[in-house]
Each structure stands twice: as C-alpha cells, then as structure tokens.
Coordinates of C-alpha atoms in Angstrom, one line a residue:
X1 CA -43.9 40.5 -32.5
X2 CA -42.6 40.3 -29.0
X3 CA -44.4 42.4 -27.5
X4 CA -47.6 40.5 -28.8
X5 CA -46.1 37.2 -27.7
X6 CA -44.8 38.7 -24.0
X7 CA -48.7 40.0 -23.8
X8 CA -49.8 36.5 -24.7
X9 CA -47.5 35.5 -22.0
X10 CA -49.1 37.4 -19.5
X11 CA -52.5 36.2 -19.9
X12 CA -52.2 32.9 -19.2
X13 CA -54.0 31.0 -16.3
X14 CA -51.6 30.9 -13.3
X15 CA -51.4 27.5 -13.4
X16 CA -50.1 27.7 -17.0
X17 CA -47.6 29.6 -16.4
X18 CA -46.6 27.4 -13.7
X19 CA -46.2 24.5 -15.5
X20 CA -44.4 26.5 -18.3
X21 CA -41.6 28.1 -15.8
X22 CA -41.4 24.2 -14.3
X23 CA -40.7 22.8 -17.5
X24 CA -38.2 25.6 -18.2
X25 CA -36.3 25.3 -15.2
X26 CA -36.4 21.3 -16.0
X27 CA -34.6 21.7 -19.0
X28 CA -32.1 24.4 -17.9
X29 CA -30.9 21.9 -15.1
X30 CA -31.0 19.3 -16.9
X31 CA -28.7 21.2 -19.6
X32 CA -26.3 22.6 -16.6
X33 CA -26.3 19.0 -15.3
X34 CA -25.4 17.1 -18.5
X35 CA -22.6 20.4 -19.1
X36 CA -21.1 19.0 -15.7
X37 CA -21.2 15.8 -16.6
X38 CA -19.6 16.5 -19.8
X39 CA -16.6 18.4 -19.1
X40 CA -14.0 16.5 -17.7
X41 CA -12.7 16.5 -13.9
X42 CA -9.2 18.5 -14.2
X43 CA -6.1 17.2 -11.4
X44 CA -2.4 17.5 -11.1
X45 CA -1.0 14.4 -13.0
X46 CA 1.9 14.2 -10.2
X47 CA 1.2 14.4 -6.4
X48 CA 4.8 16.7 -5.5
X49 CA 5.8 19.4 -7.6
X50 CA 8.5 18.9 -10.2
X51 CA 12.1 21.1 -11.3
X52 CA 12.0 22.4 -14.0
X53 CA 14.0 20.4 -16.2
X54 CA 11.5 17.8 -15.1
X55 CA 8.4 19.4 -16.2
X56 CA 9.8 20.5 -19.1
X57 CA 10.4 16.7 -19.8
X58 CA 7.4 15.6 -19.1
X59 CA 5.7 18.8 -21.6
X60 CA 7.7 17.3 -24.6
X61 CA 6.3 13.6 -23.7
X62 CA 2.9 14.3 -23.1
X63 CA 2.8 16.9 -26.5
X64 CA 4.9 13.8 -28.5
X65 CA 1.3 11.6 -27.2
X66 CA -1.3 14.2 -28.4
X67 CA -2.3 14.1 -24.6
X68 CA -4.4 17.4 -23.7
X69 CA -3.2 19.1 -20.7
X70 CA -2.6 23.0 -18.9
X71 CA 1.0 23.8 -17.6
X72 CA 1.3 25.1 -14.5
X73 CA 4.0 26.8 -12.4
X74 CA 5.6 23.0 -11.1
X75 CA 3.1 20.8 -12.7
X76 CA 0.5 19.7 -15.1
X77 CA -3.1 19.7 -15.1
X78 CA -4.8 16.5 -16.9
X79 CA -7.7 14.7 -17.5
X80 CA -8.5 13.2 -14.1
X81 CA -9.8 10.1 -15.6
X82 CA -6.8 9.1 -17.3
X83 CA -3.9 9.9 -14.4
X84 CA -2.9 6.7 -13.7
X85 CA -2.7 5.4 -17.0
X86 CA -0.4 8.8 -18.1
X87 CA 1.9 8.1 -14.6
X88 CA 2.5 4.2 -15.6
X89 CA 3.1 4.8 -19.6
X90 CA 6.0 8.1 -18.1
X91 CA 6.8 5.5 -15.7
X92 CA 7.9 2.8 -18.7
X93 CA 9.0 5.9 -20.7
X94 CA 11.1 6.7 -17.8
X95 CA 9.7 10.6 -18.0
X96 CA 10.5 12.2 -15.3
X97 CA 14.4 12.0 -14.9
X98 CA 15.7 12.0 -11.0
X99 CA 16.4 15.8 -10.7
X100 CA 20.1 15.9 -9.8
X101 CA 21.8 19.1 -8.2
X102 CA 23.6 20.7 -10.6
X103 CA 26.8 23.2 -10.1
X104 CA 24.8 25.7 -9.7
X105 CA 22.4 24.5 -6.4
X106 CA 25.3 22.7 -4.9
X107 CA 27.4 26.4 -4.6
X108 CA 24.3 28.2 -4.2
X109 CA 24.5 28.3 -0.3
X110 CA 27.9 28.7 -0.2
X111 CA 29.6 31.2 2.3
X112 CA 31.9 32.8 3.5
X113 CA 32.3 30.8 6.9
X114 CA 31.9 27.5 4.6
X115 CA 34.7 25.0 5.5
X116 CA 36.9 24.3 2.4
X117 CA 36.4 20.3 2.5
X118 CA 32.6 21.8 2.3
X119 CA 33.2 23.2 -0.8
X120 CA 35.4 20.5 -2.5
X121 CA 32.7 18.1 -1.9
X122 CA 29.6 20.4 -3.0
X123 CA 31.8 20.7 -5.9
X124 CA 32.7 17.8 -6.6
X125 CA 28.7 16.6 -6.3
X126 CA 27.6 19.5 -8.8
X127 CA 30.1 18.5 -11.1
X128 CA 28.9 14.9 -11.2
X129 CA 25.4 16.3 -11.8
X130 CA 26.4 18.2 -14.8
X131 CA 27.9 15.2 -15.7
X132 CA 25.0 13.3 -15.9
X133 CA 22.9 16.0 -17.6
X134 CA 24.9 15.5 -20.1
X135 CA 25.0 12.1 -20.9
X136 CA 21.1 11.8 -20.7
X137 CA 21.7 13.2 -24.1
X138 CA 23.4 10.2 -25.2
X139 CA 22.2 8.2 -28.0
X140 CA 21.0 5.0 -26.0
X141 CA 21.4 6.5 -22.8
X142 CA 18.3 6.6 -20.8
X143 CA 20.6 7.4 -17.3
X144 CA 23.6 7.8 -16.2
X145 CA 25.2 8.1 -12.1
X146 CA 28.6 9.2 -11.8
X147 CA 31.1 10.0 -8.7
X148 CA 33.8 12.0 -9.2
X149 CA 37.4 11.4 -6.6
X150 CA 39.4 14.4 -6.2
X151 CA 43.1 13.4 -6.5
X152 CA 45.1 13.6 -3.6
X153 CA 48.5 14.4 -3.4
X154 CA 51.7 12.9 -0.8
X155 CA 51.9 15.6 1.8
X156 CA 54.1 13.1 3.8
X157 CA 57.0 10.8 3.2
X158 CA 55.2 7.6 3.5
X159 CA 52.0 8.9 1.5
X160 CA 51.6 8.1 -2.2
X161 CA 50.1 10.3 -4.5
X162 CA 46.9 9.4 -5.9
X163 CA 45.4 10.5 -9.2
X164 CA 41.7 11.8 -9.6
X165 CA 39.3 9.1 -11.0
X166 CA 35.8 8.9 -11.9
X167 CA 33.1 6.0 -12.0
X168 CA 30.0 5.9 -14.7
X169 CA 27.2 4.2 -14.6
X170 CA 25.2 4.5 -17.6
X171 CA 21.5 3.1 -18.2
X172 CA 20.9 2.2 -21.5
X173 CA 17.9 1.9 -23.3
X174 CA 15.8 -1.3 -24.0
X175 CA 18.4 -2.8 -26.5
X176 CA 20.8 -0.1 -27.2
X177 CA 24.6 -0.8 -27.3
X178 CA 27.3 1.6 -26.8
X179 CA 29.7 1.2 -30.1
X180 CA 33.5 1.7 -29.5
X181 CA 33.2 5.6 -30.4
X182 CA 30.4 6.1 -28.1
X183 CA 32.2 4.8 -25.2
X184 CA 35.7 6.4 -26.2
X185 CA 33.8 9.4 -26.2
X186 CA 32.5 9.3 -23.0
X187 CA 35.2 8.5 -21.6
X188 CA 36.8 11.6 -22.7
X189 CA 33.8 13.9 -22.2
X190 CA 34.1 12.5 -18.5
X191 CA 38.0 13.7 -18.4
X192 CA 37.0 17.0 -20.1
X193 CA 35.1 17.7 -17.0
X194 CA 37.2 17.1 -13.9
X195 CA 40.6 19.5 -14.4
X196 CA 43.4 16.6 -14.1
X197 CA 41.2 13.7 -15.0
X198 CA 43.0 10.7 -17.3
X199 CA 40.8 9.3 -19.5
X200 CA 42.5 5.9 -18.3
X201 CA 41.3 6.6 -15.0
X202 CA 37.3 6.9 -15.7
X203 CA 35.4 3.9 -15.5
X204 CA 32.1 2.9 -17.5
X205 CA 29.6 0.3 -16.2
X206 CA 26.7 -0.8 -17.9
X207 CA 23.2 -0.8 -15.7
X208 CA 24.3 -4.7 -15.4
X209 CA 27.8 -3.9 -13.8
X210 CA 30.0 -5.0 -16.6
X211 CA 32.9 -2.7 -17.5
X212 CA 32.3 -1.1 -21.3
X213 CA 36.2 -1.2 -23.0
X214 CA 36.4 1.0 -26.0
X215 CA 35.8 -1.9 -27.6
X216 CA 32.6 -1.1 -27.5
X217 CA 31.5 -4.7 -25.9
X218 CA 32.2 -6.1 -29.2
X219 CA 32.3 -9.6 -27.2
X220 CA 29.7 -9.4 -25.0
X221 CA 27.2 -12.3 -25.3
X222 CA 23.8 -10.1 -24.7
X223 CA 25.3 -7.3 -27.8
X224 CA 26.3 -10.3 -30.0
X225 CA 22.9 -11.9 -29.2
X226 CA 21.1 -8.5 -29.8
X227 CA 23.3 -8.0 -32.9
X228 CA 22.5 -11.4 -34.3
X229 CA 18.7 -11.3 -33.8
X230 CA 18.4 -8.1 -35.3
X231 CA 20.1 -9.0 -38.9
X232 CA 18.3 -12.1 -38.9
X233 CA 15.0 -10.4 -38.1
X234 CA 15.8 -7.8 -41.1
X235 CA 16.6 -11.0 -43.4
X236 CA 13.9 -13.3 -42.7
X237 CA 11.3 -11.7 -40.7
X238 CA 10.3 -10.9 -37.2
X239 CA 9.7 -14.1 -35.3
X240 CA 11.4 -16.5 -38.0
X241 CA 14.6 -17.3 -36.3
X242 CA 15.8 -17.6 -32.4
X243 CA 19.2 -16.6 -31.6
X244 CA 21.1 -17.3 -28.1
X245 CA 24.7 -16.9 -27.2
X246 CA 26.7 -18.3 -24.5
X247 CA 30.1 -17.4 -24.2
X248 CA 32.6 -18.8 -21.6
X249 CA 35.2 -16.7 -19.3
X250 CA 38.7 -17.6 -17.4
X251 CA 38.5 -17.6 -14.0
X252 CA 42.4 -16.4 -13.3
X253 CA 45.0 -15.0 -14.5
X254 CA 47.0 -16.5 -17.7
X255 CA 50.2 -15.6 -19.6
X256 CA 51.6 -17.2 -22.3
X257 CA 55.2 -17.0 -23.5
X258 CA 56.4 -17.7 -26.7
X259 CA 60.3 -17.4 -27.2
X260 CA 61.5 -17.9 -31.1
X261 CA 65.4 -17.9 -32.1
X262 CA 66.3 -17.0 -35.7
X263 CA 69.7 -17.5 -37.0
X264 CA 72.2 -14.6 -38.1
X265 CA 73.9 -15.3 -42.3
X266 CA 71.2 -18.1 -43.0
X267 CA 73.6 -20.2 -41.1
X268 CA 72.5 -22.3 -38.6
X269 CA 72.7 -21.1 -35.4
X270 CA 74.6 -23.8 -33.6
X271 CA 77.3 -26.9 -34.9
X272 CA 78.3 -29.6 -33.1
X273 CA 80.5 -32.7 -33.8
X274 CA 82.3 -35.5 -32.1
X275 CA 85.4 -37.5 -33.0
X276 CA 86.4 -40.1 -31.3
X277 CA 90.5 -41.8 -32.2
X278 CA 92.2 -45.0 -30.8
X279 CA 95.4 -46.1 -30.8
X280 CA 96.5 -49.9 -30.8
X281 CA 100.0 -49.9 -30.1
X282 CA 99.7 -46.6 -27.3
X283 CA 96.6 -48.3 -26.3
X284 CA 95.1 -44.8 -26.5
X285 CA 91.5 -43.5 -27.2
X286 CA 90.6 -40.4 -27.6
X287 CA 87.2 -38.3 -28.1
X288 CA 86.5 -34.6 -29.0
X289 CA 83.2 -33.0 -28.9
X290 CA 83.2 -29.5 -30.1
X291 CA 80.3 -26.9 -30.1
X292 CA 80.0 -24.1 -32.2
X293 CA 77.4 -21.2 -31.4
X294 CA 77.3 -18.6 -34.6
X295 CA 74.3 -16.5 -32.8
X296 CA 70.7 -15.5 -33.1
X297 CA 68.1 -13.4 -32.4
X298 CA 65.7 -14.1 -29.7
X299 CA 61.8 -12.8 -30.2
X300 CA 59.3 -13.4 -27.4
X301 CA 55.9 -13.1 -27.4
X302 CA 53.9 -12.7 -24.5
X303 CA 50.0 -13.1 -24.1
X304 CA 48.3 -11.8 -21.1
X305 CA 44.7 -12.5 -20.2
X306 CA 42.9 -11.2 -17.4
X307 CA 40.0 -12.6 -15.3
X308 CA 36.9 -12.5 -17.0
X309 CA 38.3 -12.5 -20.7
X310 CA 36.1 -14.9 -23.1
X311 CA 37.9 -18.0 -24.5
X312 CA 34.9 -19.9 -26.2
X313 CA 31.6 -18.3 -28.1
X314 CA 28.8 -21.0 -28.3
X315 CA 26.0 -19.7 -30.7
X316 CA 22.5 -21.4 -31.5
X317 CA 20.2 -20.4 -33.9
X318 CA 16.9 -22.2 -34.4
X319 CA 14.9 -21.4 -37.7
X320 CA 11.2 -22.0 -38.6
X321 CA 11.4 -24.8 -40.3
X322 CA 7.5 -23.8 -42.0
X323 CA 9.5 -21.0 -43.7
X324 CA 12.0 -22.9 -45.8
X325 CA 15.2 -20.4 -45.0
X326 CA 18.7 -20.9 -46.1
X327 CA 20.0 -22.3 -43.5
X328 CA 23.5 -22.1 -45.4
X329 CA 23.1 -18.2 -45.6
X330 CA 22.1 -18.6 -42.0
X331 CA 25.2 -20.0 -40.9
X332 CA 27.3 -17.7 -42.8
X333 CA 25.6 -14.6 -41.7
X334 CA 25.9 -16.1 -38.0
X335 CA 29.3 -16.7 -38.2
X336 CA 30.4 -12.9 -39.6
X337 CA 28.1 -11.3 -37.1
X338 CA 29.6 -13.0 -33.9
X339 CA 33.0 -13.3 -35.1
X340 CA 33.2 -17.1 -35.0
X341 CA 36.4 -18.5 -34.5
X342 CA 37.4 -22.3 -35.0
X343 CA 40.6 -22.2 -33.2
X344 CA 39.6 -20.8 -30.4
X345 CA 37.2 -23.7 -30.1
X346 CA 34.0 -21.4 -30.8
X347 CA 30.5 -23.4 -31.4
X348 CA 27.8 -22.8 -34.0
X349 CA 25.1 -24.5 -34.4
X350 CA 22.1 -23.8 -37.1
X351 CA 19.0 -26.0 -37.1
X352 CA 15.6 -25.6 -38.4
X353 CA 12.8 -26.9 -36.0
X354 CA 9.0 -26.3 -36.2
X355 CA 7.6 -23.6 -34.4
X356 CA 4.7 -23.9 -31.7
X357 CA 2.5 -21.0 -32.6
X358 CA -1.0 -20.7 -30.6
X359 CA -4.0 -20.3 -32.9
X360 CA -5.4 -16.8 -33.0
X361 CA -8.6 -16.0 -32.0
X362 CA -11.2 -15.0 -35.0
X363 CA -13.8 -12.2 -34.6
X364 CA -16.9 -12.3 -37.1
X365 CA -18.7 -9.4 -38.2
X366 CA -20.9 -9.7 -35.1
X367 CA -18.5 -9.2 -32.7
X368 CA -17.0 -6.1 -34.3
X369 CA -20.0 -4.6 -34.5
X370 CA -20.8 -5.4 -31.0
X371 CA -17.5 -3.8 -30.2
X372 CA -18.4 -0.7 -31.8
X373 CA -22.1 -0.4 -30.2
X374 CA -21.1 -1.0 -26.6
X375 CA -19.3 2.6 -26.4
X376 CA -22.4 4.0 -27.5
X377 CA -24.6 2.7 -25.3
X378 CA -25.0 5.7 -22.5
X379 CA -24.9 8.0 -25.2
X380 CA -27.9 5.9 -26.8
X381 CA -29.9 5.5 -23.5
X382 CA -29.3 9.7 -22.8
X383 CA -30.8 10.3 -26.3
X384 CA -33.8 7.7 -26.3
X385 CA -34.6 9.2 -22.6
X386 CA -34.8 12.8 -24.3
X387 CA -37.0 11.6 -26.8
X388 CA -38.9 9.4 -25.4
X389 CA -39.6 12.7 -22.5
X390 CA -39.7 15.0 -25.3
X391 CA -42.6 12.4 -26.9
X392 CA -44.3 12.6 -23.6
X393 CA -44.0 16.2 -23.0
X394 CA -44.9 17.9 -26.1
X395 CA -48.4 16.5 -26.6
X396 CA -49.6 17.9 -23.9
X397 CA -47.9 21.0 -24.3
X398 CA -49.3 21.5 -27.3
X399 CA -52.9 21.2 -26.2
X400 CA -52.3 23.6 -22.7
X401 CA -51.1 25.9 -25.2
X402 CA -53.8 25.9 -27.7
X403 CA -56.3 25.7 -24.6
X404 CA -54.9 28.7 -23.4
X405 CA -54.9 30.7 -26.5
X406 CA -59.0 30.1 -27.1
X407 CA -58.9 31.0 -23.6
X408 CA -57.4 33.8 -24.2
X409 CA -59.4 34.8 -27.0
X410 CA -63.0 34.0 -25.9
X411 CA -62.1 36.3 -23.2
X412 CA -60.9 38.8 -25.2
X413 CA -64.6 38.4 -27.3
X414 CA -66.4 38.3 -24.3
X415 CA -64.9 42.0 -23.2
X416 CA -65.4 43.6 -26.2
X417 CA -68.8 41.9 -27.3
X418 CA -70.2 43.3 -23.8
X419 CA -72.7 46.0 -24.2
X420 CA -73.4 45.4 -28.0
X421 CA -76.9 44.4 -28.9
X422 CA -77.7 40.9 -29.8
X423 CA -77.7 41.3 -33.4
X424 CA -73.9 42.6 -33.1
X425 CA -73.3 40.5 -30.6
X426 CA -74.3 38.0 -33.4
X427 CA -72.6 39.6 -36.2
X428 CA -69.3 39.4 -34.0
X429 CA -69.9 35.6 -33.4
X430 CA -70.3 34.7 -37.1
X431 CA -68.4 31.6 -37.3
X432 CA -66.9 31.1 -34.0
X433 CA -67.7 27.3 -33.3
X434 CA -70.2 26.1 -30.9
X435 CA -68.1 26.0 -28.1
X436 CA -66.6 29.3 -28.2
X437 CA -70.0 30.7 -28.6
X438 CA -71.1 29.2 -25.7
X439 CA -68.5 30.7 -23.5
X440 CA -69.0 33.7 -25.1
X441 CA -72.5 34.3 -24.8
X442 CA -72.4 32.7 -21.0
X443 CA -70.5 35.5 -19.8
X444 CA -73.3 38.3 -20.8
X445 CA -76.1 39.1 -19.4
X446 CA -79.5 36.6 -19.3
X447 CA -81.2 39.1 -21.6
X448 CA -78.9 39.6 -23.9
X449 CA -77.7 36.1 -24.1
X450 CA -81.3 34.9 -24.9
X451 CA -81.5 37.3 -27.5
X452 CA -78.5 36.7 -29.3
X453 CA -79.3 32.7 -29.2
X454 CA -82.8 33.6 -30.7
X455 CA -80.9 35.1 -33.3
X456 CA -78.9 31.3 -34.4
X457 CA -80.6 28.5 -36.5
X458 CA -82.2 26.0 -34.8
X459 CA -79.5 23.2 -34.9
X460 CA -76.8 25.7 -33.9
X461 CA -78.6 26.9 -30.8
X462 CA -79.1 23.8 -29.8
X463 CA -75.5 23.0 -30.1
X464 CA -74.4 26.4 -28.1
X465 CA -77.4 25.4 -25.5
X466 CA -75.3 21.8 -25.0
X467 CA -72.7 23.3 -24.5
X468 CA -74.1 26.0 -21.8
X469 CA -75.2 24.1 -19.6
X470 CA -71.4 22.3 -19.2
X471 CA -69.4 23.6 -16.8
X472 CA -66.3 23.8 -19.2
X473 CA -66.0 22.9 -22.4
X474 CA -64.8 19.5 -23.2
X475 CA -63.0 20.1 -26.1
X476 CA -60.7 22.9 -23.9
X477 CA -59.9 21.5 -21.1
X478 CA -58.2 23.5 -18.2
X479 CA -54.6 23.5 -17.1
X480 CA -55.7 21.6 -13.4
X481 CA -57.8 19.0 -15.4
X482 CA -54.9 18.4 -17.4
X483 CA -52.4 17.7 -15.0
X484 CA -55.0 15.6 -13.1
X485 CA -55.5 13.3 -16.3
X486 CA -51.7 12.4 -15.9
X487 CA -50.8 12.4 -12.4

C-alpha cells in the first residue's frame, strides 16, 4: 500500500508536487511557530544569585503557591511572564530573608596572623547571626536584628566592670503579639547564647521601638486594640464593630509613699492628758501635760513609676447600629478584654452608630459571560483562521488531486492501449467517459485513432470528437490553470 501510494507520488505533474511540498512546509512552520509561541519564555525570577537558605525559602513559598518553576544551583527558573508579579507577592510575603553571616562564614577566614580583637568581633557578629536564624522561627516573628556587647572587665583602678548585654529587635508579623512566655523565652534563648549573658541584661524592641516586658505588652494600646477587635469580630462579625484605644503615659518620674502605724496590745498607740490646779490662798496655778507613747509598728509602702508607664486607658467602640448588637454584652466584653479600671480614671465608651457602606456594584448574566469570552478570544480568532484556510485550501486540493489521478491514469491507458488494434483498443475503453477517451485515443496514432472512433455509436463519437479538438479537457483542469484561477 505504500509503495503504490509513493509510486502515485512520483507521477505527478511537477507543478503538483510543488504545490504539495509548499503546502507541507506551510503547515510544518506554521506548527513549529505556534509550538514557539506556546511554550512559555523561561528567566531567573531574581537578578543576583541567592544563599542557600534563601533559595531554599523561596522553594517552600513558591511550592506552598502551586507556582511552576526549575531549581537551579543559586536560583529559580520561572515563567517569564509572571516575574514581576512572583517578586512583589515574596516581596509582601517577605520571602527572601536578608542572608545574615552565620558562625560559621564569620570564622571561616580566620588565621593564624588574625588580631584577637579581629576575632572577638567576627565572633561576636556570627553569634548574633545565629541568633537571628533562630528567632525567624518564632511564632509571629517575621525578623529579628540583634547586637551582641562583650562584657568588659576593670583592668584599672578607676575602671568599672561592665556586664555583657544584648539588644533585639524583632519584626513581627501583620498583627501578631508576643505573649508574656514568648518574650520570657527569648529573652532567655538570647542569654543561652552569649556565655555570661543575664537575661536582665537583653533588651527586646518591637519593629516600632517599644521595649516588650515579660508582660507580654499586656498594656499596650495597638495589642489591646488588636485584642479587642478580634473578639468582637469572632462575636459579631467581621466589619460589625470599630474598636480604638488611646491610652495616656507619665512624662517623669513618680514615687509614692505610704507610711501606716499599727498599735502594739490593741492599745492605742499614744495617751495624752493635761491638768491644770490653782490655788487661792498661795495664789498658785499649776498645769501638767503628760504624754504617753506605748509603741507601734510602722509599714510603708512605696510606689515607683517610671517614664512612660500608662495611667489612663480610653477605649471607644462604635457598633453597627443596622445589626441590633448588645451593646450591654459589648461593654462587658470591652471592659474584661482591656482590663478597665475605674479608679484609675479609665474611659469606655460603647455607642451604636449607622454605618456608611458604598453600594456594590451588580454584574448581570451578560457581563459574566462577556468576562468568560474575552480570554478566549485569540484562541477563537487562531481557530476560525485554521478553518476558514483549511475551507479554502482543501477544495482545491481535492480537485488537483483527483485531476492528477485521471492524469495519471489516462496515461497509464494510453501506454498500454498503444499498439493494440482498434477493436481492443475499444474493448479497453469500454466505459471510460468521453473525456478520458478523448485523451486516450489523441495520443495514438491518426490511423488507429480513426478506427477505434469508427468503432463508438454515433452520439458517443461525437462526444469524444468535442472533446478532441480541446486543448485539455475542461472537466480536468491542470495544476498551472488552477493556480491561475486563484491568483
């Protein structure tokens, strides 16, 4: 079978064959250029090569967004098309971390001619790396800096000795807040890590520069605030209530004494009496005044506030007044989360007020639909261009190829019918239609063709005559008169 079609192949017209290999070689580029097309254009999602922690980072975020991508030795390969949107959403992810020099690189070009203040402060900036490597890991830490002081000791009479310290500042998450254990146990992890560290002496900043006590920030406006929002969000509803808390600092320095005295016996703790005399005749007078002290005890208290300590909370919480919320509840639930308190002149305030909310666009039928068309679109213009060329195409096709094929086989006749006498000649023509007949019977000789047409009926010689004296046959039209019709 292919050896029949590769032979059919082979004798077509030239011109055929042409066209055939054109239109081939039309459609193989056109597949290899729509291929290219396709496939997507492959670059390094960052511009300078990344550590390794780094890229392993940003593996685990990219695999966590089901984005495609190919590792490489210090980066990754991505769509091209979609780099910048993949840098800005690690960028608000915060993916990649600053690479920070570990123990490890700050020692590794250490030698043997290295000063030892070199050392101590290569050491003292690994440590602080591996410090902050490890409170990246931190529940609500995004990032943390931290600077490590060596202690340094009195080597002369009129030096004082210093204790090592440490300063951390930690960046914490969109709405995260350290509780009293997380803090305590930073602190500590800090002291673990620098040999003669106090705990006391490590101090922990949040990314806005205010000092986290192990108190966890329990009175810090922003956590109450958070706090608040978030139980009342829980109860009611996202977007039902809006909470905002003030709270008010001293400026200086404050003590108060308080100095109670409690008797001894249950007596009291001091008597005293007068008496007073007079004599007429000695024109005397006389007064006593006597004082008895039986002791006490004496307890003073003493309270110390620093600068920056909170003496009033002021708290405001607005409801929707459309929802119809408790605003008894409300208060109560306010009051237990920030801790009010009525003698130290705290402020709550709950209201319900009517909430401006803008009206939301509606989408009809129409415009979904439109929505989901418009995507489609080149891919609908690619596929009605490859019909509509395929529609073009294949009519014609069709009729070069059945041209060539009677062609082909009136030739075929016309060799073997040559030499045979008429009335074979005949025999072999026995329904072949008018117009192969007439090709046939052109290409043999005068004689014989005159014979043979003596041999037809009247009506079908006159038909083959027709047809003989055109110079092609209309009904087969060649492969150059073809191509002329459509240029």
């Amino acid at each position: 079978m292919v050896q029949l079609h590769s032979a059919r192949v082979r004798a077509l017209p030239s011109s055929l064959r042409i066209v055939a290999i054109a239109v081939i070689a039309l459609l193989v580029g056109f597949a290899v250029v729509a291929s290219i097309l396709g496939h997507p254009d492959r670059a390094p999602l960052f511009a300078g090569p990344l550590h390794a922690e780094q890229l392993a980072e940003v593996q685990e975020q990219l695999a966590a967004w089901s984005v495609p991508f190919s590792p490489s030795e210090d980066n990754v390969i991505v769509d091209a098309r979609r780099r910048s949107d993949l840098l800005l959403r690690l960028s608000l992810a915060g993916v990649p971390h600053a690479h920070v020099q570990t123990t490890g690189e700050a020692l590794a070009n250490i030698g043997v001619l290295t000063p030892q203040a070199v050392i101590d402060a290569q050491t003292r900036s690994g440590l602080a790396g591996d410090i902050e490597v490890g409170l990246r890991s931190v529940a609500g830490v995004d990032d943390a800096r931290v600077i490590v002081a060596a202690a340094q000791s009195a080597e002369f009479a009129d030096q004082n000795a210093r204790p090592a310290t440490a300063s951390v500042r930690v960046q914490l998450h969109p709405g995260a807040v350290l509780s009293r254990d997380a803090v305590a146990g930073i602190r500590r992890f800090v002291a673990a890590s620098v040999a003669g560290l106090d705990p006391a002496n490590v101090t922990i900043l949040d990314d806005r520069g205010v000092a986290l006590e192990d108190g966890g920030g329990g009175d810090d406006p922003d956590a109450l605030e958070r706090s608040l929002q978030s139980a009342l969000d829980a109860a009611l509803g996202a977007g039902v209530a809006i909470v905002r808390v003030h709270a008010e600092y001293t400026h200086a320095t404050s003590e108060v004494r308080d100095t109670r005295r409690s008797p001894i016996g249950g007596d009291a703790i001091e008597r005293t009496a007068q008496t007073e005399s007079y004599d007429g005749g000695g024109k005397k007078y006389a007064k006593n005044d006597e004082r008895d002290d039986r002791g006490s005890e004496t307890h003073e208290t003493i309270d110390h506030a620093d600068p920056g300590a909170i003496v009033r909370i002021s708290t405001a919480v607005f409801v929707d007044a459309a929802r119809g919320a408790d605003l008894a509840g409300v208060r109560a639930l306010a009051a237990a989360t920030v801790g009010f308190d009525l003698h130290r002149g705290d402020e709550l305030t709950v209201q319900a007020v009517v909430f401006h909310r803008a009206l939301a666009s509606k989408h009809d039928g129409w415009f979904l639909l439109y929505g989901a068309i418009v995507p489609l679109l080149p891919t609908l213009a690619i596929v009605v261009g490859l019909l509509g060329f395929g529609r073009y195409l294949l009519p014609n096709m069709h009729v070069l190829v059945k041209g060539a094929l009677e062609r082909d086989a009136i030739a075929r006749t016309s060799r073997t019918v040559t030499g045979y006498a008429p009335a074979r000649v005949r025999g072999a023509l026995a329904g072949e239609p008018p117009h192969a007949a007439a090709a046939i019977i052109s290409a043999l000789p005068a004689a014989t063709a005159a014979a043979v047409l003596e041999l037809y009926p009247p009506h079908e010689r006159e038909a083959i005559v027709k047809r003989m004296q055109r110079t092609h046959s209309a009904v087969v039209p060649s492969a150059d008169e073809l191509l002329a019709r459509h240029a």
